[in-house]
mmCIF file of C-alpha atoms and ligand atoms in Angstrom:
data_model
loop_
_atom_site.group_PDB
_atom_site.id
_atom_site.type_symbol
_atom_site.label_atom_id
_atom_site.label_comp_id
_atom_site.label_asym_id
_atom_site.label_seq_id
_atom_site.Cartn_x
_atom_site.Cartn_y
_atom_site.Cartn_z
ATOM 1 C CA UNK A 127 38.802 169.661 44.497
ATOM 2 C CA UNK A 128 41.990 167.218 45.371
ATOM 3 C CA UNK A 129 45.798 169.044 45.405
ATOM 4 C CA UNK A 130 47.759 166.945 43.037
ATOM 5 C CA UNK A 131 51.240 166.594 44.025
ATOM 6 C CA UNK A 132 53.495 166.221 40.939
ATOM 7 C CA UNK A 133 56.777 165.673 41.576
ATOM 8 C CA UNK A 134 59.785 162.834 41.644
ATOM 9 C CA UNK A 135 61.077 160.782 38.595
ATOM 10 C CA UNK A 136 63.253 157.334 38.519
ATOM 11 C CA UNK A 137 65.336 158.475 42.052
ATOM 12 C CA UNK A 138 62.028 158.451 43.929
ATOM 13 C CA UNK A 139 60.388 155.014 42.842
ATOM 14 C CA UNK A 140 64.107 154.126 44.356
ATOM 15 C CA UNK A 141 63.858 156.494 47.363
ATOM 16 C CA UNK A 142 60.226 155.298 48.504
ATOM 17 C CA UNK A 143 60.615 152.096 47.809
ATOM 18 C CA UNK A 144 64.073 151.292 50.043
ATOM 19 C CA UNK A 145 61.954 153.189 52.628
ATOM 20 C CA UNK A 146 59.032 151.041 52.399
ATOM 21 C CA UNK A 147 61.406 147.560 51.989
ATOM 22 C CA UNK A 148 62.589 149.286 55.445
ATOM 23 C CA UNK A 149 59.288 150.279 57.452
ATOM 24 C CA UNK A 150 58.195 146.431 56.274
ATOM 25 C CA UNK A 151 60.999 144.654 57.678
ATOM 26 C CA UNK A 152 61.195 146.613 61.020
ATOM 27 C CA UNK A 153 57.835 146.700 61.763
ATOM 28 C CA UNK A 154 58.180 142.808 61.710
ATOM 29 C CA UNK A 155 61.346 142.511 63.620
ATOM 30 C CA UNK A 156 60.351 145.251 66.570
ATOM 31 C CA UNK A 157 56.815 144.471 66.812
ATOM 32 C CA UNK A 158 57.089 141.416 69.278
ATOM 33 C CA UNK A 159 59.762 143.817 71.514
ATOM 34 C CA UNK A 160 58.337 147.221 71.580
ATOM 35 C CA UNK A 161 54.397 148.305 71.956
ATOM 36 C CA UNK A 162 55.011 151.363 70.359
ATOM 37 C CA UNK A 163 56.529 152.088 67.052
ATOM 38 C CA UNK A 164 55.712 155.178 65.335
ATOM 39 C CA UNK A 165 56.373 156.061 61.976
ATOM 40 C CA UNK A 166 57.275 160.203 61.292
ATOM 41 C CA UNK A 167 56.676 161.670 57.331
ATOM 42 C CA UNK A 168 58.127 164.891 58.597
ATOM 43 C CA UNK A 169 57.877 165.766 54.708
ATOM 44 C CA UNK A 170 54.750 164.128 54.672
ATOM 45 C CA UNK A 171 53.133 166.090 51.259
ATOM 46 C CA UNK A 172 50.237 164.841 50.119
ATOM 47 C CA UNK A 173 50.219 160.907 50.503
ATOM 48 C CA UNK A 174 50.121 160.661 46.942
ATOM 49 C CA UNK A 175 51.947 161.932 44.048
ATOM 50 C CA UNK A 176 51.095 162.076 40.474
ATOM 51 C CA UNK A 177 53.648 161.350 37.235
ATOM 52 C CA UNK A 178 53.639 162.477 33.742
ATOM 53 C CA UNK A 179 54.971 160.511 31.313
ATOM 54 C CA UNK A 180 55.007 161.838 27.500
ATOM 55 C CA UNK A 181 55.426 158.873 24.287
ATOM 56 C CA UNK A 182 55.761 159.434 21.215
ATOM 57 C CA UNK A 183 56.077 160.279 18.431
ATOM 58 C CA UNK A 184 56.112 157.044 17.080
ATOM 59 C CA UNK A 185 55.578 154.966 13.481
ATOM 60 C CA UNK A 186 52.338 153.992 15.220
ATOM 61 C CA UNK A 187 51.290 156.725 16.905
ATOM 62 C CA UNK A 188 52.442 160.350 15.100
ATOM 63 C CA UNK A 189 51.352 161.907 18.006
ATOM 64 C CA UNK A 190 52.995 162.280 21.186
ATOM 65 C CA UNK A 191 50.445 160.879 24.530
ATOM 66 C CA UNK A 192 51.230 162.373 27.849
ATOM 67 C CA UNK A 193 50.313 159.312 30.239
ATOM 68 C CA UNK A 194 48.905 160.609 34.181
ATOM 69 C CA UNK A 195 49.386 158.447 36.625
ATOM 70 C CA UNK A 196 48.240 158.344 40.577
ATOM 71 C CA UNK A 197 51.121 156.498 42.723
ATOM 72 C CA UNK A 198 50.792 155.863 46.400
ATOM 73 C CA UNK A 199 53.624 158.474 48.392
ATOM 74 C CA UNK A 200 55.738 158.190 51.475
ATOM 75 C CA UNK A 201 52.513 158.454 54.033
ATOM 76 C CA UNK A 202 50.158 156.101 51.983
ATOM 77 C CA UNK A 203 52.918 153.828 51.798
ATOM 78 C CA UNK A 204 53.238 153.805 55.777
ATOM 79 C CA UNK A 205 49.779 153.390 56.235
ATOM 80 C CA UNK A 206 50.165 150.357 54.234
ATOM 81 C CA UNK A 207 52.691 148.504 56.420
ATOM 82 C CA UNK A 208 51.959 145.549 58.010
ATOM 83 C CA UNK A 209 52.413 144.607 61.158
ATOM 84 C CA UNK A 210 50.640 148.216 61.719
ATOM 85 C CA UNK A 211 52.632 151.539 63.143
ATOM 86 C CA UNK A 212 51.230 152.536 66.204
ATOM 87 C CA UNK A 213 50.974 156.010 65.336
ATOM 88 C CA UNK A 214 51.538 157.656 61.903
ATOM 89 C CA UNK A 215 52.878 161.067 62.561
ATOM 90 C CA UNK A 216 52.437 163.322 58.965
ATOM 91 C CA UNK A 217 54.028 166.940 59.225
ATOM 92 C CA UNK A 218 53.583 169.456 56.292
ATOM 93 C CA UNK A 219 53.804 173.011 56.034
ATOM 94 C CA UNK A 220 51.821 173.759 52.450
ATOM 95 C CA UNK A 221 48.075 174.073 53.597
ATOM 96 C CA UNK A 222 46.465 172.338 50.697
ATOM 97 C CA UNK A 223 48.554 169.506 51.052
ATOM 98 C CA UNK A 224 47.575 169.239 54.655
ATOM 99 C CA UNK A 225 44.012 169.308 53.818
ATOM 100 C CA UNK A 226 44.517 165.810 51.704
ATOM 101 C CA UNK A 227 46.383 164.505 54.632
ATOM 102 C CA UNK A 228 43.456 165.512 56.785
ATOM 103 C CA UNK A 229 41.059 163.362 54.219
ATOM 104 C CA UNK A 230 43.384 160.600 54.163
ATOM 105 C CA UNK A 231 43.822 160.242 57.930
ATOM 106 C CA UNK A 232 39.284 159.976 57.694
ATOM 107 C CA UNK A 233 39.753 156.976 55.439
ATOM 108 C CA UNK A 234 41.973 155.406 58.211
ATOM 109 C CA UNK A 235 39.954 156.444 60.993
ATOM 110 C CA UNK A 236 40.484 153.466 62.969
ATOM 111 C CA UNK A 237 44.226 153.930 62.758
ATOM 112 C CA UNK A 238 46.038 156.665 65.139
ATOM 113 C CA UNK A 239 47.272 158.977 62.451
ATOM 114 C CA UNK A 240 48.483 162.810 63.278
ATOM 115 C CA UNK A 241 48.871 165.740 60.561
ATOM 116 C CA UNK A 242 50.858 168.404 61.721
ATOM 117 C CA UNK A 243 50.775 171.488 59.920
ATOM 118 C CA UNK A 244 53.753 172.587 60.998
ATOM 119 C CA UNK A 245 57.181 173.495 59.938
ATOM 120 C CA UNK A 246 59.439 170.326 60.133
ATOM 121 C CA UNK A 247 62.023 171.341 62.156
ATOM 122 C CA UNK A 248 60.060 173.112 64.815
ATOM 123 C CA UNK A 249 57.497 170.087 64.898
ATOM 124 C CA UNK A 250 60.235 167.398 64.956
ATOM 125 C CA UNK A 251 61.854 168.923 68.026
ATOM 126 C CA UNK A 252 59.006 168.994 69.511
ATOM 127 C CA UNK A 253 57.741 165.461 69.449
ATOM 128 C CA UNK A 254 60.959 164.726 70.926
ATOM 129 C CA UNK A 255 61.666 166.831 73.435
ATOM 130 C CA UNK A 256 57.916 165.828 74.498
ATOM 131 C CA UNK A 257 57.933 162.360 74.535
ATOM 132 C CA UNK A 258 59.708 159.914 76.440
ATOM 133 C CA UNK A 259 62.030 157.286 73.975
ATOM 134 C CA UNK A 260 63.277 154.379 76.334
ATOM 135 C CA UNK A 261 59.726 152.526 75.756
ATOM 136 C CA UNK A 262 59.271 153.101 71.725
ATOM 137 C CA UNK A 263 60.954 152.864 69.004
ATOM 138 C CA UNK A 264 60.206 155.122 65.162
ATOM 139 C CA UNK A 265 61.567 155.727 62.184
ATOM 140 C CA UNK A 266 61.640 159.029 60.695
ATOM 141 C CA UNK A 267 61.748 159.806 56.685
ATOM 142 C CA UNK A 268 63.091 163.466 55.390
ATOM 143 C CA UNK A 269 62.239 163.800 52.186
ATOM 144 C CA UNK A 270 62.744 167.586 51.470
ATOM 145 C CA UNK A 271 62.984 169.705 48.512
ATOM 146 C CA UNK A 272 66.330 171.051 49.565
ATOM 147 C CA UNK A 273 68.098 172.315 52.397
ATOM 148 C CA UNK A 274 65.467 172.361 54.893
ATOM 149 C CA UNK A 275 67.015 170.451 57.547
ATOM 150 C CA UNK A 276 68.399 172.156 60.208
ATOM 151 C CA UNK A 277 71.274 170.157 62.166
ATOM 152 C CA UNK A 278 69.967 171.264 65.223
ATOM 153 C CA UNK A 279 67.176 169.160 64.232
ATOM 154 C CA UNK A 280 68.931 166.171 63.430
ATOM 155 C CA UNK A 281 70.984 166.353 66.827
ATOM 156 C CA UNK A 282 67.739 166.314 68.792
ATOM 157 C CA UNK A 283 66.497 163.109 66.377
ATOM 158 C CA UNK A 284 70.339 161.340 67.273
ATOM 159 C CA UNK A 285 69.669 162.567 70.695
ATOM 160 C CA UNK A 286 66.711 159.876 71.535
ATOM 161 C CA UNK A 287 68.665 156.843 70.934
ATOM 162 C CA UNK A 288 65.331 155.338 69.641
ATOM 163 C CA UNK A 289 64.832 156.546 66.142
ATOM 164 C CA UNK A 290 66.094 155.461 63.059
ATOM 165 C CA UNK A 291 66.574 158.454 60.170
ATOM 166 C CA UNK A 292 66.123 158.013 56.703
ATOM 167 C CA UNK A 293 67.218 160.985 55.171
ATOM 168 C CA UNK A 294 67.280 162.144 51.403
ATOM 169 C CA UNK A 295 70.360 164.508 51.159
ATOM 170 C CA UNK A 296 70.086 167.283 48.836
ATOM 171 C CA UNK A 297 73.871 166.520 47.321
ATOM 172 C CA UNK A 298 73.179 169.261 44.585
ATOM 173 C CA UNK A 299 71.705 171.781 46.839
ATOM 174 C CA UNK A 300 75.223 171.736 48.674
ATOM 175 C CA UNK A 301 76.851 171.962 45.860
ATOM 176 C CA UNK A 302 75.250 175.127 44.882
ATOM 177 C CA UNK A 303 75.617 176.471 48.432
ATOM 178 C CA UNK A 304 79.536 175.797 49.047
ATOM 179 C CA UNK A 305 80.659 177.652 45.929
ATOM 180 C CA UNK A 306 83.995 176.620 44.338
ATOM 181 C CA UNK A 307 85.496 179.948 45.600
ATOM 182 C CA UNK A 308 85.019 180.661 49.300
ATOM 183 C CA UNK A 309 84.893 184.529 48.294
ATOM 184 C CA UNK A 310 81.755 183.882 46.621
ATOM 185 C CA UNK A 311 79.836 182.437 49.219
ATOM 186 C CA UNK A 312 77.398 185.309 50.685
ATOM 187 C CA UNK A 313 75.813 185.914 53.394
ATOM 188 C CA UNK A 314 72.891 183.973 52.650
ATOM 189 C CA UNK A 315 74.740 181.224 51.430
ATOM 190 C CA UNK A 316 76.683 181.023 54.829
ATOM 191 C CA UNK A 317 74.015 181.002 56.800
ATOM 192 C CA UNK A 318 72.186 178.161 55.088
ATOM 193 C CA UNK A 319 75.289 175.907 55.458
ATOM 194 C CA UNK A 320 75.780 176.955 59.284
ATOM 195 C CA UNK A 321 71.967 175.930 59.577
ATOM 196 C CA UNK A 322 72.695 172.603 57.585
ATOM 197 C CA UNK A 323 76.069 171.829 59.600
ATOM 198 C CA UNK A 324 75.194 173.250 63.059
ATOM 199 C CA UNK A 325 78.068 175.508 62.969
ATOM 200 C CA UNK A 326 80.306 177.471 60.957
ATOM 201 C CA UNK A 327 83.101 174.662 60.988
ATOM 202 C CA UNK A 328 82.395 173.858 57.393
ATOM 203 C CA UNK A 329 84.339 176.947 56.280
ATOM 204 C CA UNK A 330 87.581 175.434 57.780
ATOM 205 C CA UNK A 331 86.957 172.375 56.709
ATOM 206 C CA UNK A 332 85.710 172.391 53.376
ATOM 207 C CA UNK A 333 87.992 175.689 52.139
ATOM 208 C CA UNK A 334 91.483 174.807 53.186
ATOM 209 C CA UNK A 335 94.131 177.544 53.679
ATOM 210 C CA UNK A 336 95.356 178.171 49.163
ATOM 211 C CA UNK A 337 99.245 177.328 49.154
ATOM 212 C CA UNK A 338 101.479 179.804 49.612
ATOM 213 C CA UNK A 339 103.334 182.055 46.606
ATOM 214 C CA UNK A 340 107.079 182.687 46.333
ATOM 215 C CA UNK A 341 106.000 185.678 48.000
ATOM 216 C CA UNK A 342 104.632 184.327 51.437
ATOM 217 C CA UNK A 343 100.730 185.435 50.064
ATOM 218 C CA UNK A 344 98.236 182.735 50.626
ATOM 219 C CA UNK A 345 96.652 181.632 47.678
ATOM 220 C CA UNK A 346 92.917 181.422 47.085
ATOM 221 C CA UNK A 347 90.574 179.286 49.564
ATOM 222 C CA UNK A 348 88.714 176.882 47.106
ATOM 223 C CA UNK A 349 86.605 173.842 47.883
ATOM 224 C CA UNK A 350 88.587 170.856 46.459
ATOM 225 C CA UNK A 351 85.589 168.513 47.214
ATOM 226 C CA UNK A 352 84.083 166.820 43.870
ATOM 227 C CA UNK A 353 80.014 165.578 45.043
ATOM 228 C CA UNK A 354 81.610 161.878 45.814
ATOM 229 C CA UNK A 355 83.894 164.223 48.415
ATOM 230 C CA UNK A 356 81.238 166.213 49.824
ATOM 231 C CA UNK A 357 78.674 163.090 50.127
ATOM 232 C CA UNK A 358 82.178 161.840 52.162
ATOM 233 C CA UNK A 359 82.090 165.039 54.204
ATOM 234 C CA UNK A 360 78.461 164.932 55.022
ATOM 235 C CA UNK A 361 78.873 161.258 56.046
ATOM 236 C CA UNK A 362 81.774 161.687 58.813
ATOM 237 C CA UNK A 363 79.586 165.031 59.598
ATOM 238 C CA UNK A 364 76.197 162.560 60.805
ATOM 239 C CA UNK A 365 79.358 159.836 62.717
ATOM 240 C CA UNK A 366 79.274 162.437 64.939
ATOM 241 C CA UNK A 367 76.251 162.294 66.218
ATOM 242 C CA UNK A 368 74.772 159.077 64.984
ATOM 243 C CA UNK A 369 75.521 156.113 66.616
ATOM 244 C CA UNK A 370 75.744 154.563 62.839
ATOM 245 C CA UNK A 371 75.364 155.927 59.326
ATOM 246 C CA UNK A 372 75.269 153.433 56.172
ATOM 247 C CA UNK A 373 77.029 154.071 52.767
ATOM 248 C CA UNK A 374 74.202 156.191 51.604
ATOM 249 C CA UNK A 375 72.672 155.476 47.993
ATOM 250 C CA UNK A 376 73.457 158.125 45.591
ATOM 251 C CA UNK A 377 70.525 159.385 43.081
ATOM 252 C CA UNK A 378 69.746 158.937 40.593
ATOM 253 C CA UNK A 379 71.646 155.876 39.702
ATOM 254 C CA UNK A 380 71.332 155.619 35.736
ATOM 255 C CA UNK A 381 72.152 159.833 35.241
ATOM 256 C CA UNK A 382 75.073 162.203 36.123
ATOM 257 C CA UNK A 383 74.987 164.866 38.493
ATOM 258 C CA UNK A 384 74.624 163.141 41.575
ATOM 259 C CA UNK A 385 71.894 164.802 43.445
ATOM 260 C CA UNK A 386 70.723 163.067 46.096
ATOM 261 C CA UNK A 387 72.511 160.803 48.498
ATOM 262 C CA UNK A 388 69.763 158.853 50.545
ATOM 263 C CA UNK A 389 71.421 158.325 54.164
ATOM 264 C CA UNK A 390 70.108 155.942 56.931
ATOM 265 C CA UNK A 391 70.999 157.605 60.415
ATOM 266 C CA UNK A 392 70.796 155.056 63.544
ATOM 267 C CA UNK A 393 70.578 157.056 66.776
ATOM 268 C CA UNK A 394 70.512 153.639 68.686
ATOM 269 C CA UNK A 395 73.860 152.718 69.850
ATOM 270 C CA UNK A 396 73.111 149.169 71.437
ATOM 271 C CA UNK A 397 74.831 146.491 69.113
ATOM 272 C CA UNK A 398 71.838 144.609 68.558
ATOM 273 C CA UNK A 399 69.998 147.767 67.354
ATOM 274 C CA UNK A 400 72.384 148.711 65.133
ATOM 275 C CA UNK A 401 73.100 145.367 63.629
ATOM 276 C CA UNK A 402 69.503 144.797 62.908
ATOM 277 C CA UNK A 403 69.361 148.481 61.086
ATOM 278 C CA UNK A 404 72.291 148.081 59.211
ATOM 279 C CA UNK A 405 71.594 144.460 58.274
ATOM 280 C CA UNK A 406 68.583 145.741 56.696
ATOM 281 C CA UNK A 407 69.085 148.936 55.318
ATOM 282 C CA UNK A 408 72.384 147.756 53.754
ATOM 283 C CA UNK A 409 69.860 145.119 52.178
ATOM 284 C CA UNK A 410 67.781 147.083 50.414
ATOM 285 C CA UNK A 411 70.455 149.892 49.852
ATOM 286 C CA UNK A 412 72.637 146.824 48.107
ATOM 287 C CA UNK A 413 70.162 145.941 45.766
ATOM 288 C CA UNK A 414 69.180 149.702 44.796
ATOM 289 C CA UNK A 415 73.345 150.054 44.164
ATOM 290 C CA UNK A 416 73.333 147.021 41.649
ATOM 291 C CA UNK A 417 70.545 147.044 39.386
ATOM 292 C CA UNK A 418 71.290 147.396 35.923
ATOM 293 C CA UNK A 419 70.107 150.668 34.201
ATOM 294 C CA UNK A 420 67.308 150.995 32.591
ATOM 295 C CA UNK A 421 65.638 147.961 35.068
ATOM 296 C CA UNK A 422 65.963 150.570 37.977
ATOM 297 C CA UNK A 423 62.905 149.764 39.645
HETATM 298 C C1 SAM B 682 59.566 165.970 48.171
HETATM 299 S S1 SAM B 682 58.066 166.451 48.910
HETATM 300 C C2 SAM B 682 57.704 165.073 49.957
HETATM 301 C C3 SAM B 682 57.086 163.949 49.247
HETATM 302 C C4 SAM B 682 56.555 162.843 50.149
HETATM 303 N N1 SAM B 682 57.592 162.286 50.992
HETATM 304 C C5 SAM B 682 55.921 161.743 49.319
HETATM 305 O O1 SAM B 682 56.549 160.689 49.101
HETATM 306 O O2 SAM B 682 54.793 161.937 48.877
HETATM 307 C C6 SAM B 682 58.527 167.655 50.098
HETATM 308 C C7 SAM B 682 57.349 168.178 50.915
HETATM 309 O O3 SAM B 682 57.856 168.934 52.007
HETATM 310 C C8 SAM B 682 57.032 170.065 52.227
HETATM 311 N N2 SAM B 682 57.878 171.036 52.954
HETATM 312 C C9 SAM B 682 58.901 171.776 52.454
HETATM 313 N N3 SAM B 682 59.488 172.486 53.439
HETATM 314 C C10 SAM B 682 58.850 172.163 54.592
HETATM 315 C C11 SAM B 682 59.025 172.550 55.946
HETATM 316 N N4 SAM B 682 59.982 173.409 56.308
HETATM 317 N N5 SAM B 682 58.200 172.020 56.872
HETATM 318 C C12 SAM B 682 57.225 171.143 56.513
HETATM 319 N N6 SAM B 682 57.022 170.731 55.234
HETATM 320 C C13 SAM B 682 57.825 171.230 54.290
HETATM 321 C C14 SAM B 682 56.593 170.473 50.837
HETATM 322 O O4 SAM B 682 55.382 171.210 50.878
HETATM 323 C C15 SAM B 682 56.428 169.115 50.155
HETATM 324 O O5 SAM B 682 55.113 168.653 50.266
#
């Protein structure tokens, strides 16, 4: 029997398709110059997704109709892309999922398709530090649940020069972590925003010294940061080891909290490479940013 995979709302129609306007476009631009692009769903899930949508009540129709619908996700969608990938790299830890991935690769046999059951970060680090990146060029898509990237991760994608990152941020999963009062982050918390930022700077940074009393005591360390601050903070964090990071779109767009801010990361530091990213992504990121509510799609 098929896994259904039911997640995602308004934000991810946005999310996958600014990822697909982007695999489209640079497959056509880098296919005459490289023989070897590869696309990596290092959140691959299931390569499709399935929505519920409930009506109703109405005049016409006293009873409410859930509605169950069978979309196309983030690994379909590569598949999809023409001019071809090379090789379709799908990485998933959840072993049910991986089976559909498995069936979904037979469809394509013709194609060069991978599943990886694998955790992300561990598989990610390895397809890098085992392959060589001056003669191909990929784009890789995190798409996690929460804080499951690990920087160390994201250094070793920066560190090929060759890949470009699309990378959903989980805004309101930091937001839970880094408490308003320093004193109430614990251990657990600390460690998962070490793992996030690579090291433990964020305490420094994101908890200034309180101001001092009349008597000389220090007052409370609390995070200032509203989201809009912290998507700031996580933005200058990337510049450091990005060659170029856009103006990320934050998601959803029609509904506060902020909880996702979807990043593109270019490791590629030639000019030409990053003007051709950013020229795109800032595209399709543009046109995400300006449509009017309730048309979000
Ligand atoms: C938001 S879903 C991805 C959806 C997918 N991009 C799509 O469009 O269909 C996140 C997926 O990541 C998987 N996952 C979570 N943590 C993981 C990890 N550490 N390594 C590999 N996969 C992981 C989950 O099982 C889930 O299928």
């Amino acid at each position: 029997m098929a896994t259904h995979h039911e997640f995602g709302g308004q934000h991810t129609e946005l999310k996958l398709s600014v990822v697909e306007g982007y695999l489209k476009a640079y497959a056509q631009a880098l296919r005459p110059k490289f023989r070897s692009l590869w696309y990596v769903d290092a959140f691959a899930g299931t390569g499709s997704r399935t929505t519920r949508t409930t009506i109703g009540p109405t005049l016409l129709s006293p009873r409410e109709i859930t509605l169950i619908d069978t979309r196309r996700g983030s690994a379909r969608i590569a598949i999809d892309v023409k001019p071809n990938f090379d090789l379709l790299v799908f990485i998933e830890k959840n072993p049910a999922f991986v089976s559909e991935l498995n069936a979904l690769a037979a469809r394509h046999a013709q194609r060069s398709i991978v599943v990886a059951q694998d955790d992300t970060n561990a598989a990610l680090k390895s397809l890098v530090s085992n392959n060589t990146w001056d003669d191909k060029r990929a784009v890789v898509f995190l798409d996690p649940y929460g804080m499951e990237v690990e920087w160390s991760t994201l250094e070793a994608l920066a560190s090929t020069k060759a890949i470009d990152v699309w990378f959903l941020f989980p805004l309101s999963g930091l937001f839970r972590q880094a408490t308003r009062k320093l004193t109430d982050i614990d251990q657990h918390k600390r460690a998962a925003l070490t793992r996030m930022f690579g090291c433990a700077d964020w305490e420094e940074e994101l908890y200034p010294d309180g101001e001092l009393d009349l008597f000389g005591n220090t007052g409370e360390r609390r995070r200032e940061l509203d989201p809009q601050g912290l998507e700031r903070y996580v933005k200058g964090r990337l510049e450091k080891i990005f060659a170029r990071v856009l103006k990320p779109l934050a998601l959803p767009i029609d509904s506060k909290p902020q909880r996702f801010s979807l990043f593109l990361c270019i490791a590629n530091d030639s000019p030409e490479a990053i003007g051709l990213a950013t020229r795109i992504g800032n595209h399709l990121l543009d046109r995400k940013r300006h449509l009017i509510v309730g048309s979000a799609i």
